Tab-separated table of C-alpha atoms in Angstrom:
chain	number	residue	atom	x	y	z
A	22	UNK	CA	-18.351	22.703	7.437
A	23	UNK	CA	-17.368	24.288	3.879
A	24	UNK	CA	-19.968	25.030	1.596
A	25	UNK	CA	-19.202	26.486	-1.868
A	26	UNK	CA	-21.565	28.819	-3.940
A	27	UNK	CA	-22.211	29.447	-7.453
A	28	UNK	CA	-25.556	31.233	-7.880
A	29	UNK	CA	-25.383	31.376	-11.976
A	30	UNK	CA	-26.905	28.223	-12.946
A	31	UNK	CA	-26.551	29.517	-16.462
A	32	UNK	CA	-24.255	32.024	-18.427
A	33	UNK	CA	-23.972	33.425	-21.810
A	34	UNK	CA	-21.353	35.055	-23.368
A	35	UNK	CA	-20.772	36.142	-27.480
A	36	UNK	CA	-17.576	34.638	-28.715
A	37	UNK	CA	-14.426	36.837	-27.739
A	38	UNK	CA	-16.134	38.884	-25.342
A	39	UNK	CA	-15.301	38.869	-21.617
A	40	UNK	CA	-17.351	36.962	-18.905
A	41	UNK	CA	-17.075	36.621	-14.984
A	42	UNK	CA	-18.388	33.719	-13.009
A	43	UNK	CA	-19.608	34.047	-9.584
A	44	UNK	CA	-18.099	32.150	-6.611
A	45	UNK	CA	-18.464	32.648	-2.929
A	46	UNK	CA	-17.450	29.977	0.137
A	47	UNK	CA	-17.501	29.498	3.377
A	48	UNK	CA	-14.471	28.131	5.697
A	49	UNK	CA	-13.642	28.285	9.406
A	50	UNK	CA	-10.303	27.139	7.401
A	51	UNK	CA	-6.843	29.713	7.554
A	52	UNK	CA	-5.403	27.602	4.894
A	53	UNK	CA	-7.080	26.391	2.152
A	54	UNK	CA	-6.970	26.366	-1.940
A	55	UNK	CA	-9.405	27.527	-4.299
A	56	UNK	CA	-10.148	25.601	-7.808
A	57	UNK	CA	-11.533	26.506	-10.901
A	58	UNK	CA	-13.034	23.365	-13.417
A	59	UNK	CA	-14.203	23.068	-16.368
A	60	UNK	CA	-16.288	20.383	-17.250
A	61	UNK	CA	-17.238	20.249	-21.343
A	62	UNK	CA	-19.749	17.677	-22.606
A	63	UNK	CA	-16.996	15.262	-22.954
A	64	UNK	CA	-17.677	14.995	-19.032
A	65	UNK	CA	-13.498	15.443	-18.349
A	66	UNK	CA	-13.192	17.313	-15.511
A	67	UNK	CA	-10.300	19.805	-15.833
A	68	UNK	CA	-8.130	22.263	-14.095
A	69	UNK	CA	-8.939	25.964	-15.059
A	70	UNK	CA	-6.844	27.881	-12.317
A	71	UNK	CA	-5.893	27.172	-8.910
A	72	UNK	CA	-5.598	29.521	-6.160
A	73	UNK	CA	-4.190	29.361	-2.820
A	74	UNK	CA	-5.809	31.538	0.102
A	75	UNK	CA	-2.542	32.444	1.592
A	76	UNK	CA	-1.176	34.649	-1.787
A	77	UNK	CA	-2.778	37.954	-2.151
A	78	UNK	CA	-2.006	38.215	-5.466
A	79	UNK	CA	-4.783	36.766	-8.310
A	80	UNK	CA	-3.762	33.826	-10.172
A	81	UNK	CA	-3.748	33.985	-13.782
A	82	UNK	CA	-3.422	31.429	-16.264
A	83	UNK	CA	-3.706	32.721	-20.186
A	84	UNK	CA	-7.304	33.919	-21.066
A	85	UNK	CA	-8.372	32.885	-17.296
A	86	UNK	CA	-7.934	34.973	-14.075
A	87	UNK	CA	-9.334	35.246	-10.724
A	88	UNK	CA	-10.985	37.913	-8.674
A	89	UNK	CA	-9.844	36.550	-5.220
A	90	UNK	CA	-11.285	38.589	-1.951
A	91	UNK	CA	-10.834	36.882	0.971
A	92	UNK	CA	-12.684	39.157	3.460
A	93	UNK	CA	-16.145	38.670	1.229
A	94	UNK	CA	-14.936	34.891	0.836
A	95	UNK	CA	-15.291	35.501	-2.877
A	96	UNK	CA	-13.874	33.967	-5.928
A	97	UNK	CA	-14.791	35.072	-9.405
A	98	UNK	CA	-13.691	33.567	-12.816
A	99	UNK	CA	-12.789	35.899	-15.465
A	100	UNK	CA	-12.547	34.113	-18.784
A	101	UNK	CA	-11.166	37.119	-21.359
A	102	UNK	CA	-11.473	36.758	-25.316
A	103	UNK	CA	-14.176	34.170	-25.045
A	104	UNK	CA	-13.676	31.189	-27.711
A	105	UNK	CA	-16.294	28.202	-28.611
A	106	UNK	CA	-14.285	25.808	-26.834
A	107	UNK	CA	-14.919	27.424	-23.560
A	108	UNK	CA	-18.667	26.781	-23.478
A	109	UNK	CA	-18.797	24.140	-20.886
A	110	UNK	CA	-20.074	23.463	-16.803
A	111	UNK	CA	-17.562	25.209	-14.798
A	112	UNK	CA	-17.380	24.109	-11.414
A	113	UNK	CA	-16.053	26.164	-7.713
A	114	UNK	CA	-14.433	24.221	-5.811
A	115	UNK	CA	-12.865	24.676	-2.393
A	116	UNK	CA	-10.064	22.201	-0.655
A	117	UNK	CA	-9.151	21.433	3.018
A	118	UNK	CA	-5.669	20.963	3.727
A	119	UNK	CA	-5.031	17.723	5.513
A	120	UNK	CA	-2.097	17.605	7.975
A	121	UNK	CA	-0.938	14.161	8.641
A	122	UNK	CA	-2.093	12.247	4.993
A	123	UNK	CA	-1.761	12.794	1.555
A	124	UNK	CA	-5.200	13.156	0.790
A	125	UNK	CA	-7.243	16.591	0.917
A	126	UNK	CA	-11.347	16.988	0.803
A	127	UNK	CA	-12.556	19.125	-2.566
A	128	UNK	CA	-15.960	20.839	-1.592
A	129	UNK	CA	-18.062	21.279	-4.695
A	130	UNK	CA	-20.439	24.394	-6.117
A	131	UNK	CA	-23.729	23.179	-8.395
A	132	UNK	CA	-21.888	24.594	-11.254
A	133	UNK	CA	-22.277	27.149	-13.768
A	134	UNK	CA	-23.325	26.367	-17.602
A	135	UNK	CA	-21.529	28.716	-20.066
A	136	UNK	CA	-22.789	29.313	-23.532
A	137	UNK	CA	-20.599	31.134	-26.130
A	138	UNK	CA	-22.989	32.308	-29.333
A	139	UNK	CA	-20.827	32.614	-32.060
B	30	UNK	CA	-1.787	6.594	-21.929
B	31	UNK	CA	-1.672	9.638	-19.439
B	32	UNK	CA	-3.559	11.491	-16.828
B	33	UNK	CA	-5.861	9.605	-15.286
B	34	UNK	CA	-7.897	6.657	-17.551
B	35	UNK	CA	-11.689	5.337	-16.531
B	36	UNK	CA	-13.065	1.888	-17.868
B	37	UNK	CA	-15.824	1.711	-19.013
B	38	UNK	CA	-16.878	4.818	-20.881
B	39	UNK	CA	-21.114	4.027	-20.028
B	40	UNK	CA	-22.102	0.955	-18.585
B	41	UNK	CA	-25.829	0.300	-18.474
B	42	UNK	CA	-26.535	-3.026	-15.802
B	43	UNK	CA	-29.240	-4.197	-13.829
B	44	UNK	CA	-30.277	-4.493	-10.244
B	45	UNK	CA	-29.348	-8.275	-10.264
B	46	UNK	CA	-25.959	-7.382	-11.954
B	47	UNK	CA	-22.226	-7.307	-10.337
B	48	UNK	CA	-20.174	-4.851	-12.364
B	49	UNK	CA	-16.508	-3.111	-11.708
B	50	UNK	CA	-15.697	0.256	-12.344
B	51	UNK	CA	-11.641	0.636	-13.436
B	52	UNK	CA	-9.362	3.597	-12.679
B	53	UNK	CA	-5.819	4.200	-13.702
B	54	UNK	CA	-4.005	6.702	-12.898
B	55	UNK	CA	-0.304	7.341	-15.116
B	56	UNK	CA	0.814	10.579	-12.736
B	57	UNK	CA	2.800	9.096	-10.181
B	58	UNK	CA	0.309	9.974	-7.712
B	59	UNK	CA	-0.158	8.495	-3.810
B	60	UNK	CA	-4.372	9.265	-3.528
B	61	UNK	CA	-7.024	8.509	-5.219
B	62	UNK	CA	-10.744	9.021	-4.948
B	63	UNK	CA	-13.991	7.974	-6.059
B	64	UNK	CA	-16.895	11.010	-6.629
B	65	UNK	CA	-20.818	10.446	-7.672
B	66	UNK	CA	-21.948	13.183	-9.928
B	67	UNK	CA	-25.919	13.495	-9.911
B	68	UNK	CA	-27.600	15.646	-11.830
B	69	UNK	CA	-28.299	18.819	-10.330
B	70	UNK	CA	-26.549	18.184	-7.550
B	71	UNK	CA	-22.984	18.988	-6.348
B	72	UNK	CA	-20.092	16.027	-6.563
B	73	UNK	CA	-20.451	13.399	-3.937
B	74	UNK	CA	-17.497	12.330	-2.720
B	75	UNK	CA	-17.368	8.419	-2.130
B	76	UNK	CA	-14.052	7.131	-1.325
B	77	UNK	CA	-10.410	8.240	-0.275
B	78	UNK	CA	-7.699	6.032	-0.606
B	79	UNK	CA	-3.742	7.236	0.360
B	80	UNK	CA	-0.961	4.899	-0.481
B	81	UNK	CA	-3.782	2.021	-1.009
B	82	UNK	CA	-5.339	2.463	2.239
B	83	UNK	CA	-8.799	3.837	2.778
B	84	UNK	CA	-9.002	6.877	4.696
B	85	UNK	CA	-12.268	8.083	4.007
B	86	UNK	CA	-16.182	6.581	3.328
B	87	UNK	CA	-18.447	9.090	3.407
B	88	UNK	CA	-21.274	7.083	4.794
B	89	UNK	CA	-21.960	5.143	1.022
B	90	UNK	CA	-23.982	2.179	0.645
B	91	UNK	CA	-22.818	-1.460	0.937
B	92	UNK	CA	-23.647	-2.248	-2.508
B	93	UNK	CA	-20.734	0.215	-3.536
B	94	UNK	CA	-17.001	-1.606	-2.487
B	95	UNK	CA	-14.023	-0.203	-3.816
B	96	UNK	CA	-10.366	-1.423	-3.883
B	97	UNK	CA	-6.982	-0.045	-4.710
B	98	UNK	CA	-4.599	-2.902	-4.962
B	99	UNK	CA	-1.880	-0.329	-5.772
B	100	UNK	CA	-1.644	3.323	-5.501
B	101	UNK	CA	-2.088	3.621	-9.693
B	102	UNK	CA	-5.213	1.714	-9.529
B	103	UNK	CA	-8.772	1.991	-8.083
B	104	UNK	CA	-11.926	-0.241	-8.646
B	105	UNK	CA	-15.327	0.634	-8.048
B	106	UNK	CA	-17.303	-2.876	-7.647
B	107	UNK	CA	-21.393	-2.562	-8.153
B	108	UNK	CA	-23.860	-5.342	-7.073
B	109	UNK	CA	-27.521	-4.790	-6.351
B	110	UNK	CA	-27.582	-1.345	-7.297
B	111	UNK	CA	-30.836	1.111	-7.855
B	112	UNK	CA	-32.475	2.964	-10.223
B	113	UNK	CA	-31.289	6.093	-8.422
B	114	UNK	CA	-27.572	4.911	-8.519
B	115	UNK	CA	-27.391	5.911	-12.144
B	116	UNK	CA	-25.010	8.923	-12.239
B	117	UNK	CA	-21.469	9.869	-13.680
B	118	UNK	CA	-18.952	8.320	-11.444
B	119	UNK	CA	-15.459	10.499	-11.944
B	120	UNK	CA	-12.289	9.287	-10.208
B	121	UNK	CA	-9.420	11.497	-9.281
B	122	UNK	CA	-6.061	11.307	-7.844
B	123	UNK	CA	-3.800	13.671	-6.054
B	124	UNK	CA	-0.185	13.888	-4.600
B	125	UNK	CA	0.364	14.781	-1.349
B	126	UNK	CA	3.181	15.528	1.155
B	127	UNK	CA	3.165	13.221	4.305
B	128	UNK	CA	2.435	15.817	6.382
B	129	UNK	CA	0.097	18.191	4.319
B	130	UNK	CA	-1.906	17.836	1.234
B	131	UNK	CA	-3.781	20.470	-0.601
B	132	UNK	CA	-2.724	19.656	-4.186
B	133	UNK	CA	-4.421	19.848	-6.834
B	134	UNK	CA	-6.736	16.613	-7.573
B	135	UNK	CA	-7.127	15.369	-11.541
B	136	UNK	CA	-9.895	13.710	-13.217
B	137	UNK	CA	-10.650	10.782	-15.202
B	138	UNK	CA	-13.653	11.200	-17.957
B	139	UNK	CA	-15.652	9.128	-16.115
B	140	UNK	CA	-18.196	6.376	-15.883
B	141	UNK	CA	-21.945	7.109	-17.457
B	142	UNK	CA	-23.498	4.057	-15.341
B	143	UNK	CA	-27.487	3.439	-15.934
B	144	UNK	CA	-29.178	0.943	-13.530
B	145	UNK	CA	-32.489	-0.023	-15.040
């Protein structure tokens, strides 16, 4: 079965400093996808970054990139130039391809809770 | 509206109640799910529906009976519930290939239900 990590329960970071989030998974899985969300207390859950196991090369999306090592089944979230708005629960997540339907299984972490002191 | 829409915001019902959760989704997408967010605990996911047929129930009580009458919308529909049903209920959708799905799933702002 997949299980997905995140031992930070909490984070802090001052306002546009860098942080990195912790991440590590398990899969007996060749092909699966990696997922960063971000969950603010408006309770919307949304897409940080996506990342698919099969690309070596670290997804990046503005202020967010990964730290993807497959061999230590380890996913880290960089957020760069931290801003106010990024204080939220961000979430790990880890998906199972599903051959034959148009459905696939997102496996959860507890979450992290990111501050940002001004 | 876009993205994916959840109705009602909070809902607060008791164990003798019948309520229905509502989800929309605007994205042109052919799954949709139903999670239980607890907390302290991970996501639970519920329900899997693809093209309006249920593919998954990951072993969820009676008392919880969804239905997608077409692959924008999903209902959640509550009777009898328990004090320990109160969570945030989030649905999501997803569009797949026939053959292979790993897309990316999107969120509604979900459901704050309280069962007293």
């Amino acid at each position: 079965a997949q299980t997905v990590t995140q031992s930070q329960p909490e984070m802090s970071v001052q306002e546009a400093e860098t942080v990195t989030l912790s991440c590590t998974y398990d899969t007996s899985e060749s092909d699966y996808y990696l997922f960063w969300y971000k969950q603010p207390p408006s309770r919307q859950m949304i897409l940080v970054i996506r990342q698919e196991a099969y690309k070596q090369q670290n997804a990046t999306e503005n202020r967010f990139s990964v730290n993807f090592q497959k061999a230590a089944k380890s996913f880290s979230l960089k957020i760069s130039d931290s801003q106010l708005g990024d204080a939220a629960m961000y979430f790990c997540a880890s998906s199972t391809p599903n051959y034959g339907g148009a459905t696939n299984k997102l496996i959860f972490g507890t979450g992290t809770l990111l501050a940002v002191q001004p | 509206e876009t993205g994916v829409t959840q109705t009602p915001r909070h809902l607060v019902m008791g164990m003798t109640n019948k309520k229905s959760l509502k989800c929309e989704q605007h994205l042109g997408h052919n799954a949709m799910y139903w999670y239980k967010q607890s907390a302290k605990k991970p996501l639970e996911l519920m329900f899997v529906y693809s093209l309006e047929e249920r593919v998954e129930n990951n072993s969820v009580p009676s008392r919880f009976s969804p239905e997608c009458p077409n692959s924008s919308h999903l209902f959640l529909h509550l009777h009898t519930l328990q004090p320990e049903d109160s969570a945030l209920y989030l649905c999501a959708s997803s569009q797949g290939t026939l053959y292979r799905s790993t897309d990316t799933q999107y969120f509604g702002p979900g459901t704050r239900l309280t069962v007293l």
